[in-house]
Short mmCIF file of N, CA and C in Angstrom, two decimals:
data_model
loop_
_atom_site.label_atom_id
_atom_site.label_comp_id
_atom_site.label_asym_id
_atom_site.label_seq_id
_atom_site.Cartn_x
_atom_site.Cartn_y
_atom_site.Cartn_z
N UNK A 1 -143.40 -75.46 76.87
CA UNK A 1 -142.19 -75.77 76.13
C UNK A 1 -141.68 -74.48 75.52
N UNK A 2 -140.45 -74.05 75.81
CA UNK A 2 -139.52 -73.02 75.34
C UNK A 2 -139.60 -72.81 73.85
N UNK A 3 -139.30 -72.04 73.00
CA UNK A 3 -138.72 -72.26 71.71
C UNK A 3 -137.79 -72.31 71.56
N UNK A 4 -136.81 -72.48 72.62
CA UNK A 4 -135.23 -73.16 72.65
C UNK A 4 -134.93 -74.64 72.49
N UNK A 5 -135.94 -74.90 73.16
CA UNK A 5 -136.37 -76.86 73.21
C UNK A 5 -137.32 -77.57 72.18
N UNK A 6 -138.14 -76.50 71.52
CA UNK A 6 -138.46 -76.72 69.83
C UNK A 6 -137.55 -76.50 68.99
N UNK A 7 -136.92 -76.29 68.87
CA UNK A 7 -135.71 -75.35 68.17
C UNK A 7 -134.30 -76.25 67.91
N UNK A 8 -134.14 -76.98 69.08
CA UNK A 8 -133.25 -78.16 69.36
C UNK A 8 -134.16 -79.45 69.05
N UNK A 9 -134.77 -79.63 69.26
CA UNK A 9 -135.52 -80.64 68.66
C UNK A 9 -136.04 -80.98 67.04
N UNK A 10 -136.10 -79.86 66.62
CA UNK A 10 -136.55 -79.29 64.80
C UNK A 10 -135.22 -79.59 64.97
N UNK A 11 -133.73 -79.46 65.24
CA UNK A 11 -132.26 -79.73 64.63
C UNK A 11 -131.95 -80.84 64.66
N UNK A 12 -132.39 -81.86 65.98
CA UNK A 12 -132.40 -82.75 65.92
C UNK A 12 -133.04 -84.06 64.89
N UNK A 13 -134.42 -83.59 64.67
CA UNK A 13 -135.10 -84.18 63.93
C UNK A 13 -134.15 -83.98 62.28
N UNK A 14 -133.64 -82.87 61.95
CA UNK A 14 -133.39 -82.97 60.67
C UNK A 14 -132.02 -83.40 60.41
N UNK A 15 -131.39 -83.68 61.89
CA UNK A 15 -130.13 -84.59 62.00
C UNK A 15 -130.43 -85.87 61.82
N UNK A 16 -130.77 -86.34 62.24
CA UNK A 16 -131.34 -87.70 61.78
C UNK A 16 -132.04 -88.10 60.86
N UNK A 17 -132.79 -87.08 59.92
CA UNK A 17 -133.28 -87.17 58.72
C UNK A 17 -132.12 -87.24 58.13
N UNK A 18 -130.69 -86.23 57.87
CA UNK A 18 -129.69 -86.31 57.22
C UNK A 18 -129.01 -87.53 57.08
N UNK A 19 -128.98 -88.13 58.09
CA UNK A 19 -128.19 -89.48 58.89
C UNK A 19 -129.04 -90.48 58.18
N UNK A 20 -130.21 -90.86 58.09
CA UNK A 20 -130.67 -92.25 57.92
C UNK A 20 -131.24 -92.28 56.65
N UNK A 21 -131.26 -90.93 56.22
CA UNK A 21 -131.21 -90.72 54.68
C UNK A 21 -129.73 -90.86 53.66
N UNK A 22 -128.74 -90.55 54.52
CA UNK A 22 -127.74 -91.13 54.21
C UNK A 22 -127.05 -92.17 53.63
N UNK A 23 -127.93 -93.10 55.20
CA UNK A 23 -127.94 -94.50 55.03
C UNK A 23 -128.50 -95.29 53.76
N UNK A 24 -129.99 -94.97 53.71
CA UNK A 24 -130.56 -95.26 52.79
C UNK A 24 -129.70 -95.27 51.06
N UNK A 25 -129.25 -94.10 51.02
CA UNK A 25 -128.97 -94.14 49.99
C UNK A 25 -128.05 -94.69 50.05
N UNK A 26 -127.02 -94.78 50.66
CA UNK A 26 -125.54 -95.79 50.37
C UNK A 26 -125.68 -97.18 50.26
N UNK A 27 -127.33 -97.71 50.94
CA UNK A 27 -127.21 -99.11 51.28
C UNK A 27 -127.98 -99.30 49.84
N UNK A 28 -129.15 -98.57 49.18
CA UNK A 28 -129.65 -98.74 47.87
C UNK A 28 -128.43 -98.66 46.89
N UNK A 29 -127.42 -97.55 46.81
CA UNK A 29 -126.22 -97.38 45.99
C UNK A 29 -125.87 -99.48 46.00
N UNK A 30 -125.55 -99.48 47.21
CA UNK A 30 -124.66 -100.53 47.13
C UNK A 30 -125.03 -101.77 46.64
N UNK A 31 -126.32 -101.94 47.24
CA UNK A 31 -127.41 -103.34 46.59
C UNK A 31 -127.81 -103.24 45.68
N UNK A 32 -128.01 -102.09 44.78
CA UNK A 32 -128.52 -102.23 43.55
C UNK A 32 -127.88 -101.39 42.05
N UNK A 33 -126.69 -101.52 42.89
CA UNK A 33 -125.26 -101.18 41.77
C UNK A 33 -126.19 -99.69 40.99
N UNK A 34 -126.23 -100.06 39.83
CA UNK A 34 -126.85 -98.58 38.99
C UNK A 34 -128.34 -98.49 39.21
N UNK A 35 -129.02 -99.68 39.05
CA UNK A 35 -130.09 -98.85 39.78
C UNK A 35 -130.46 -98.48 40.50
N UNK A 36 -129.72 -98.49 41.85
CA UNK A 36 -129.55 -97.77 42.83
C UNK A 36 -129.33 -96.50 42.71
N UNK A 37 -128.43 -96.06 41.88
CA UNK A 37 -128.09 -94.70 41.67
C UNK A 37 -129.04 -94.15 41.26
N UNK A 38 -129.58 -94.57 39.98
CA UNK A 38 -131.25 -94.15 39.22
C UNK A 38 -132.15 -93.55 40.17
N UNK A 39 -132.02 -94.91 41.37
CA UNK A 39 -133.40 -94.97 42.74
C UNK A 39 -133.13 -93.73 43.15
N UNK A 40 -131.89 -93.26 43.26
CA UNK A 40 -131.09 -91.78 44.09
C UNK A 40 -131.48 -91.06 43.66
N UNK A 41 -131.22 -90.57 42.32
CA UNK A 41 -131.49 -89.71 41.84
C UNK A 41 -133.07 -89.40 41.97
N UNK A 42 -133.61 -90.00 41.65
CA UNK A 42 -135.32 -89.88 42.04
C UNK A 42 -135.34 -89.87 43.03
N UNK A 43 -135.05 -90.31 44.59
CA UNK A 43 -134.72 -90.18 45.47
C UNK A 43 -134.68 -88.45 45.87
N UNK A 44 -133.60 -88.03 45.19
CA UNK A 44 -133.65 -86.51 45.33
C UNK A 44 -134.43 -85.88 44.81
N UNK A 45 -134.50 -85.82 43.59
CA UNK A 45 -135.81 -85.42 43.38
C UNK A 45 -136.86 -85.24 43.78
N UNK A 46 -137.27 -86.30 44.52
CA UNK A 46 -139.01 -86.44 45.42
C UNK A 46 -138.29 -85.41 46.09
N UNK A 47 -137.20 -85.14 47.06
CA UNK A 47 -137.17 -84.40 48.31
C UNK A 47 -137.14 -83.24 47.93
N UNK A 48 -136.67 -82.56 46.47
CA UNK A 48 -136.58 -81.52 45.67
C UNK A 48 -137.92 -80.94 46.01
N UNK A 49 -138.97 -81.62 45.85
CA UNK A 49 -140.36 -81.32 44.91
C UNK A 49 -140.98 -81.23 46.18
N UNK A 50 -140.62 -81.99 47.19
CA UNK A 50 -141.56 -81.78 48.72
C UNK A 50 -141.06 -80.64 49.05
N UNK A 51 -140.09 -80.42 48.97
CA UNK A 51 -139.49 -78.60 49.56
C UNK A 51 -139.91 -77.56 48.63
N UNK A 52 -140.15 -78.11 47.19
CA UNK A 52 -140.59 -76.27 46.80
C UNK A 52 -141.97 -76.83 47.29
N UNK A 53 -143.22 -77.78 47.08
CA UNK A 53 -144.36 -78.01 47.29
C UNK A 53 -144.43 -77.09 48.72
N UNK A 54 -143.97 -77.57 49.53
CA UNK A 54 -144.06 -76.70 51.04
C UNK A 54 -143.80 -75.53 51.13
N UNK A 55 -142.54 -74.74 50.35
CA UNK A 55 -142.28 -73.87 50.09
C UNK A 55 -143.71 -72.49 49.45
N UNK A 56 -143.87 -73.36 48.28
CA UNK A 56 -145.16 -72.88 47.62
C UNK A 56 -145.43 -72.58 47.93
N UNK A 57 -146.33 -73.35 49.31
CA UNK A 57 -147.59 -73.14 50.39
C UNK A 57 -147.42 -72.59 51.59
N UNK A 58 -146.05 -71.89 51.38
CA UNK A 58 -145.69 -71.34 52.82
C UNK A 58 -145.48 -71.97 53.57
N UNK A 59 -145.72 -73.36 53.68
CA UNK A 59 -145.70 -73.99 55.17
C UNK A 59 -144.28 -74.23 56.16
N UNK A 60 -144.42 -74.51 57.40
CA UNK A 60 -143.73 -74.19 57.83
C UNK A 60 -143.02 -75.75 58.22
N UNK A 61 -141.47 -76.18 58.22
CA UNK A 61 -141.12 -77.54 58.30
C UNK A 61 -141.21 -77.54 59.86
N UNK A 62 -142.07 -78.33 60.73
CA UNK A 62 -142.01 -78.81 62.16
C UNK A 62 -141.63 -80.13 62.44
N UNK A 63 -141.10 -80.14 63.57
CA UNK A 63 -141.24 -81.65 63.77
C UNK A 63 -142.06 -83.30 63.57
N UNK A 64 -143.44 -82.89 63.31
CA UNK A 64 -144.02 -83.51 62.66
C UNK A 64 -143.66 -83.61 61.05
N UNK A 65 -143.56 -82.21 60.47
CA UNK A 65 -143.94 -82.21 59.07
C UNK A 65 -142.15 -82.93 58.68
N UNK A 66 -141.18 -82.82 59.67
CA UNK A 66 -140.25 -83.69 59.14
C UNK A 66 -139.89 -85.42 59.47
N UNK A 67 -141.08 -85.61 60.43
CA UNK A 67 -141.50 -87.38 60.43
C UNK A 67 -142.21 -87.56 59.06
N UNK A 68 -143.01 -86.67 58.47
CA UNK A 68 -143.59 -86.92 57.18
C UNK A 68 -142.93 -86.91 56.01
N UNK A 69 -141.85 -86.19 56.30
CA UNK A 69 -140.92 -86.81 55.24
C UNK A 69 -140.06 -87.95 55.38
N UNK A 70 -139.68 -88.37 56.54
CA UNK A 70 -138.83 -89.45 56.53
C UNK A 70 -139.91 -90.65 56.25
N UNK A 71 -141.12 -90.73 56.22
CA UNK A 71 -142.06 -91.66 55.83
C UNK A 71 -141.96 -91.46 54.35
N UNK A 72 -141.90 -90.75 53.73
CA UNK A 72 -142.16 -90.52 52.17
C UNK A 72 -141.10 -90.87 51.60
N UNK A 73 -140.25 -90.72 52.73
CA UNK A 73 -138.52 -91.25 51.73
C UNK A 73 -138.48 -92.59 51.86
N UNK A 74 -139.34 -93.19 52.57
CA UNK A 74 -139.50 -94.43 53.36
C UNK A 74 -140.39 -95.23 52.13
N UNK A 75 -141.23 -94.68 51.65
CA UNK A 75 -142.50 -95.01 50.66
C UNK A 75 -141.85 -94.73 49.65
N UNK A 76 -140.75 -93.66 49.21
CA UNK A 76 -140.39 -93.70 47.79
C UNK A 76 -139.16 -95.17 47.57
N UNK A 77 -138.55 -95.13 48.66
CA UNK A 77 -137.77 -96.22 48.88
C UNK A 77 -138.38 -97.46 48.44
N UNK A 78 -139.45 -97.84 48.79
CA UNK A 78 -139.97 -99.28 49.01
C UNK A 78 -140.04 -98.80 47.58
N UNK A 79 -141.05 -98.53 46.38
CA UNK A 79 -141.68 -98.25 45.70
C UNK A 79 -140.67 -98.71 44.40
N UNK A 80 -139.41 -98.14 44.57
CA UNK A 80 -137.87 -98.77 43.51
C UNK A 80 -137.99 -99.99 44.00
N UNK A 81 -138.12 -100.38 45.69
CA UNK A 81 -137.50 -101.96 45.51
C UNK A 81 -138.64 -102.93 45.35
N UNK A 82 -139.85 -102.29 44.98
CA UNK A 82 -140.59 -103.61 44.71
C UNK A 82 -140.15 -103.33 42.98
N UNK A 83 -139.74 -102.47 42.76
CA UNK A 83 -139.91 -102.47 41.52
C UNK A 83 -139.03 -102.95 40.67
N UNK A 84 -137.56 -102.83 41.38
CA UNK A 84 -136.23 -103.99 41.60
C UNK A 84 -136.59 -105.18 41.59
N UNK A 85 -137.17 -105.69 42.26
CA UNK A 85 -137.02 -107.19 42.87
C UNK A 85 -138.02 -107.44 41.69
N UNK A 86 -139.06 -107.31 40.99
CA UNK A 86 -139.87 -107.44 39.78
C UNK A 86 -139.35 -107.71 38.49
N UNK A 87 -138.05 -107.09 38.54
CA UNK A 87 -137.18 -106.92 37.29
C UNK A 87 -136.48 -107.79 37.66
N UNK A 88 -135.77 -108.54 38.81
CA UNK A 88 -135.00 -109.24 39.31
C UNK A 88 -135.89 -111.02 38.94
N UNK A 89 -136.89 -110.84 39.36
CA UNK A 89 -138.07 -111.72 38.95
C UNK A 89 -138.28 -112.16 37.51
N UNK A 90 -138.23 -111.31 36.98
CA UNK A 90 -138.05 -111.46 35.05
C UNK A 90 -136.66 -111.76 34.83
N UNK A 91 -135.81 -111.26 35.35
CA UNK A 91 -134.67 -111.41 34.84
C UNK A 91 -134.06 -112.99 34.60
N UNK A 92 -134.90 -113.57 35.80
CA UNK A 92 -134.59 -114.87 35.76
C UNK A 92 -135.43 -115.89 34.72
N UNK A 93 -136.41 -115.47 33.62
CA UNK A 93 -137.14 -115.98 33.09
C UNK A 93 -136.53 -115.70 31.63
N UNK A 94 -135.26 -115.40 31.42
CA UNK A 94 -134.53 -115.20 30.24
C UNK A 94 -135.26 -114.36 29.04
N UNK A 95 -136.12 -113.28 29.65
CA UNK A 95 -136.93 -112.72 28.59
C UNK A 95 -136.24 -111.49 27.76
N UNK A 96 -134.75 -111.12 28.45
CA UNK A 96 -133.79 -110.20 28.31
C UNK A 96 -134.04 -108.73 28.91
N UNK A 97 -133.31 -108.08 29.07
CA UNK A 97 -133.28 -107.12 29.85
C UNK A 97 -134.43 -105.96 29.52
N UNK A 98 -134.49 -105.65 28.50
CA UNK A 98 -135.38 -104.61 28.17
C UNK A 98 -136.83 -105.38 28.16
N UNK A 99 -137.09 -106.11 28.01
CA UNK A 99 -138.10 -107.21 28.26
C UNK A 99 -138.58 -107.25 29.90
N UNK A 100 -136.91 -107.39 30.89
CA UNK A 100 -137.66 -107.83 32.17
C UNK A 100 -138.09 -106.38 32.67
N UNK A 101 -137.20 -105.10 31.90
CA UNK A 101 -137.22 -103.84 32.79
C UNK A 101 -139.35 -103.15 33.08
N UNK A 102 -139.51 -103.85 31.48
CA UNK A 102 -140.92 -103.30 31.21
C UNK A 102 -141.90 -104.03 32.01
N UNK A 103 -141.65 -105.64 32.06
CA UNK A 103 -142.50 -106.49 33.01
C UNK A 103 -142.26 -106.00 34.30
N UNK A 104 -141.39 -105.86 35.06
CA UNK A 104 -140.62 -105.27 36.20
C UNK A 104 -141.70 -103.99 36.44
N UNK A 105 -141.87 -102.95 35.79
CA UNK A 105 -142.71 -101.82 35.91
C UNK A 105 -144.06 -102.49 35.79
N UNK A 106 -144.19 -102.95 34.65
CA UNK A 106 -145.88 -103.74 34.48
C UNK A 106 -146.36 -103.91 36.11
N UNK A 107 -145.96 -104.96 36.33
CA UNK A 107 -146.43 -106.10 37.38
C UNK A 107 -145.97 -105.01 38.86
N UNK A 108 -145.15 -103.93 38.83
CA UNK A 108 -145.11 -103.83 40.30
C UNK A 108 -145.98 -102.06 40.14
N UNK A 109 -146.66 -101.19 39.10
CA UNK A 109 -147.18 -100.46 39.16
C UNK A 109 -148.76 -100.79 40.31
N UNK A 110 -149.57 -101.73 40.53
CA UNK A 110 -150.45 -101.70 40.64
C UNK A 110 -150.09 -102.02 42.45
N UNK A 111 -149.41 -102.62 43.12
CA UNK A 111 -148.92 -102.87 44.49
C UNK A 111 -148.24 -100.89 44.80
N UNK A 112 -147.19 -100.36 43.80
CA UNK A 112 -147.11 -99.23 44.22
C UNK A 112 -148.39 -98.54 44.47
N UNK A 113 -149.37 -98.39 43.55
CA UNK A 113 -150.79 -97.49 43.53
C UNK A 113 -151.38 -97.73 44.62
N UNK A 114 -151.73 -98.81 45.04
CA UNK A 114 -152.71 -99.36 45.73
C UNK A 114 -151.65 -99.03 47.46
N UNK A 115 -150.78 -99.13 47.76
CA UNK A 115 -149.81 -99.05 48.82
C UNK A 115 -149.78 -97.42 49.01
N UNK A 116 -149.58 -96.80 47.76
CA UNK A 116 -149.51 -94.73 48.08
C UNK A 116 -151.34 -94.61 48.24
N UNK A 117 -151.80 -95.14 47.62
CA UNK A 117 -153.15 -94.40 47.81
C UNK A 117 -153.46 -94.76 49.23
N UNK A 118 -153.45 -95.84 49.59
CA UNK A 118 -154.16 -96.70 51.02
C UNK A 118 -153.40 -95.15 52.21
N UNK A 119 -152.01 -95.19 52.09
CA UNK A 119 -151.26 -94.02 52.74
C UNK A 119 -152.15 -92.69 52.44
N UNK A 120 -152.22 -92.50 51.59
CA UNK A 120 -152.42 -91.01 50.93
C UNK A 120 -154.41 -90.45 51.67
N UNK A 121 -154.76 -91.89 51.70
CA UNK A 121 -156.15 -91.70 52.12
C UNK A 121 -155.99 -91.68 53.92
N UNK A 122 -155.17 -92.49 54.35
CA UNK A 122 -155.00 -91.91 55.57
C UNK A 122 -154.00 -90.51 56.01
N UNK A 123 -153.57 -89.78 54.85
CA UNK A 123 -153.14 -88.56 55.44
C UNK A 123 -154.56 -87.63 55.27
N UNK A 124 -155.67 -87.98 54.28
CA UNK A 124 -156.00 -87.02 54.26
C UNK A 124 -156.86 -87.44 55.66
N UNK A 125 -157.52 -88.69 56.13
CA UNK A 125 -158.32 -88.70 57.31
C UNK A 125 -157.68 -87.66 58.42
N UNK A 126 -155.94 -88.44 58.28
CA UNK A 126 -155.62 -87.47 59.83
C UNK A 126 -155.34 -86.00 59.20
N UNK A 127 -156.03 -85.07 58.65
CA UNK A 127 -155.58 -83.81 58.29
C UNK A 127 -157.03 -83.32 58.05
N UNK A 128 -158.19 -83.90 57.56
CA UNK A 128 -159.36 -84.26 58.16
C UNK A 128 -159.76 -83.66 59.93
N UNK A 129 -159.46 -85.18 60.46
CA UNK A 129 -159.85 -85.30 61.58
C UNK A 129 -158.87 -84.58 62.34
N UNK A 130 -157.64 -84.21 62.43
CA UNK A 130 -156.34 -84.15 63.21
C UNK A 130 -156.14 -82.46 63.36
N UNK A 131 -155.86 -82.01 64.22
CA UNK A 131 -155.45 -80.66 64.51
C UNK A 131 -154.26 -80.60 64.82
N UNK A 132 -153.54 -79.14 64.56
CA UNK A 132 -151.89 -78.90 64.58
C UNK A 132 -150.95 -79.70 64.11
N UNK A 133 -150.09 -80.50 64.96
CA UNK A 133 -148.76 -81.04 64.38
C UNK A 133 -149.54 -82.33 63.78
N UNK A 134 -150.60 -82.83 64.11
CA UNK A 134 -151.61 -84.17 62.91
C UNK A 134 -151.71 -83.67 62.02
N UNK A 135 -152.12 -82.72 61.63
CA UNK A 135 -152.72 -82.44 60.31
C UNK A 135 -151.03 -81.59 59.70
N UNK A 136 -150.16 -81.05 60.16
CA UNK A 136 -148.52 -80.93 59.98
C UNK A 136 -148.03 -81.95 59.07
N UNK A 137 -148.10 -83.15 59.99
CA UNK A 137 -148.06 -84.62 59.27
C UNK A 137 -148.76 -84.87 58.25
N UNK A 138 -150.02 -84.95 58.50
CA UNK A 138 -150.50 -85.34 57.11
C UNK A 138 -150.14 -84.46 55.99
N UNK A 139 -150.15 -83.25 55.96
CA UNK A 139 -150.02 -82.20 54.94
C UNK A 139 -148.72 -83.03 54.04
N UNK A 140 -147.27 -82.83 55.20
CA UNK A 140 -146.13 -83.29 54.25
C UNK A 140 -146.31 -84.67 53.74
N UNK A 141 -146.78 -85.92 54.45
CA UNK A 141 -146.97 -87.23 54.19
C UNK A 141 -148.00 -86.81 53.25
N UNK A 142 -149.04 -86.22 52.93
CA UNK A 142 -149.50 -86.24 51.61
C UNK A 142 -148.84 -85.76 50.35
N UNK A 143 -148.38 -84.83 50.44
CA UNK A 143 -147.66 -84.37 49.55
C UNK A 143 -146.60 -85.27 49.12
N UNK A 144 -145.72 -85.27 50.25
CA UNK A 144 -144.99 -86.37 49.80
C UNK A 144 -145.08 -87.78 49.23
N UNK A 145 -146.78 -88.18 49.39
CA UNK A 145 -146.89 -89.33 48.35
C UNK A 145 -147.17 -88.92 47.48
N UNK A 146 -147.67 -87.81 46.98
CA UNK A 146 -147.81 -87.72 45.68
C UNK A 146 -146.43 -87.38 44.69
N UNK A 147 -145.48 -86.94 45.03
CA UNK A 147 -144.45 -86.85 44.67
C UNK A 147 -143.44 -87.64 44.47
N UNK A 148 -143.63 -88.84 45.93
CA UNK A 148 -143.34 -90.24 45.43
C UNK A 148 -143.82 -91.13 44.32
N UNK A 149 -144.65 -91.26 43.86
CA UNK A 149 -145.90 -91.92 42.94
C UNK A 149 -145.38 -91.12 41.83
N UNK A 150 -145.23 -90.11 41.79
CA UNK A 150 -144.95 -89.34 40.69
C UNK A 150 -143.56 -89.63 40.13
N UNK A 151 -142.53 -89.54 41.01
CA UNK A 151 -140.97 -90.10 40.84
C UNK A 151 -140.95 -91.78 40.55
N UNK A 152 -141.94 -92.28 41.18
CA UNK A 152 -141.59 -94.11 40.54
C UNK A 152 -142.36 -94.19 39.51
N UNK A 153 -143.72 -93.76 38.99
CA UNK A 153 -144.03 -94.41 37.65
C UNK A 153 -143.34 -93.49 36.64
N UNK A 154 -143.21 -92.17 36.59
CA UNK A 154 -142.39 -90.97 35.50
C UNK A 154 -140.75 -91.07 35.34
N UNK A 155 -140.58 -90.78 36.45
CA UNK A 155 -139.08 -89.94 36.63
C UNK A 155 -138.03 -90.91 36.73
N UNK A 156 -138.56 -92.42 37.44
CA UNK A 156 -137.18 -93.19 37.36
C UNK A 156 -137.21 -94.27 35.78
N UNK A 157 -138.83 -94.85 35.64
CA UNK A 157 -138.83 -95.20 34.49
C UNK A 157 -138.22 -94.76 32.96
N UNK A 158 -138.49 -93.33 32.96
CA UNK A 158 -137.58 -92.09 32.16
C UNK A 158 -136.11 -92.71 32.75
N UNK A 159 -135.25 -92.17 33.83
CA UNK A 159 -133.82 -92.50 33.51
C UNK A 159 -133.67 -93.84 32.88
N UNK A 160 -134.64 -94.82 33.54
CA UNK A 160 -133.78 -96.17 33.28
C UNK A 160 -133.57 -96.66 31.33
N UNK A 161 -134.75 -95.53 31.28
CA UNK A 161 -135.01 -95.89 29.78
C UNK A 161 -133.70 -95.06 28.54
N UNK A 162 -133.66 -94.15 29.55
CA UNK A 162 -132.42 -93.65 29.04
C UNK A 162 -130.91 -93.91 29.15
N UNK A 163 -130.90 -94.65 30.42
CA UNK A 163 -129.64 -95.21 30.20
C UNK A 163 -129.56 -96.29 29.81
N UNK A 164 -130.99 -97.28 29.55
CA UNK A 164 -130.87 -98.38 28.90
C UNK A 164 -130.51 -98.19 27.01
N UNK A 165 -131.37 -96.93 26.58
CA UNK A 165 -130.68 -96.38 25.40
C UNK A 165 -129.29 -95.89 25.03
N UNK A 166 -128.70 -95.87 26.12
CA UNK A 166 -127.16 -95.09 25.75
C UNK A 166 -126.31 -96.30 26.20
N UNK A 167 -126.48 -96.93 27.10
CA UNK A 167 -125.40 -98.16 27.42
C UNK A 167 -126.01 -99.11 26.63
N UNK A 168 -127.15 -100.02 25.75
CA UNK A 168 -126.94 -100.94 25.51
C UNK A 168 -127.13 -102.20 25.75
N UNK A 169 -127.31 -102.68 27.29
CA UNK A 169 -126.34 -103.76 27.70
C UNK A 169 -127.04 -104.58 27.35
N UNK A 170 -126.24 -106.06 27.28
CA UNK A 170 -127.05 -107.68 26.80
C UNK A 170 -127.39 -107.93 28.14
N UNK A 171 -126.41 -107.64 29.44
CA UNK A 171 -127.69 -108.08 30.69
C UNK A 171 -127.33 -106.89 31.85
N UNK A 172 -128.00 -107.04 32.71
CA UNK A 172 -128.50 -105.91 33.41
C UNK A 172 -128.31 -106.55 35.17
N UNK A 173 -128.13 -105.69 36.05
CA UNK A 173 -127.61 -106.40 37.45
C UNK A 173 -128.48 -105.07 38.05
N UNK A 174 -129.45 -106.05 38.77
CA UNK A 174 -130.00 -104.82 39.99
C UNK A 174 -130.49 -105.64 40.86
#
């Protein structure tokens, strides 16, 4: 294989990372009104923190190591919407908003943990066991869960808490 046909393929791959990351976020924007945006913002963030993390370490982004991120954006994704639909879950139990936001985190912290670690233990097997573009993968898919995990219990809990301090509201739509 050429490095003309790696080369087009690394462009390709991060075309379609652009594209369905795109997606993602417009379709979270749209379904989950502001906390969607919140999810975004952490959203960027994680991808912030996987690029200097790699950066750091010198490593180099390959075609693998950018399937490992579209998995992590994939895992930070899920990670807001269980954590959505939790708050969505309270919300209906009239306990009020700042009430359902905390049960909402309560009850969906331990399904996030248990879901990044189960991942996180199979990046390290295949990075372990796996040579070249396997262990490529695992490197970013590890990293990148930890940075996910890090953005859903810290970084989005922090905004929401802050814009739940500055707006107020008597009820809440996510």
């Amino acid at each position: 294989v050429g490095p003309s046909l790696g080369h087009d393929s690394i462009e390709k791959g991060l075309m379609s990372m652009l594209i369905g990351g795109a997606l993602v976020v417009l379709f979270i924007a749209i379904y989950y009104k502001g906390a969607g945006l919140i999810a975004n913002i952490a959203l960027a963030l994680n991808i912030v923190l996987i690029a200097a993390g790699l950066a750091a370490f010198k490593a180099t982004l390959t075609l693998p190591g950018i399937a490992g991120v579209i998995l992590t954006i994939g895992m930070a994704v899920d990670a807001n919407v269980i954590v959505f639909e939790r708050i969505r879950e309270e919300l209906k139990t009239a306990k009020g908003p700042a009430r359902a936001i905390e049960l909402g985190y309560e009850k969906a912290l331990s399904s996030i943990i248990d879901a990044n670690f189960t991942t996180f233990m199979t990046a390290v097997i295949l990075f372990t066991i796996g040579s070249g573009p396997v262990s490529g993968f695992a490197v970013t898919l590890g990293f990148g869960i930890i940075t996910s995990v890090f953005t859903a219990i810290f970084v989005t809990p922090a905004l929401i808490a802050i814009w739940f301090a500055r707006a107020r509201p008597k009820t809440i739509e996510v």
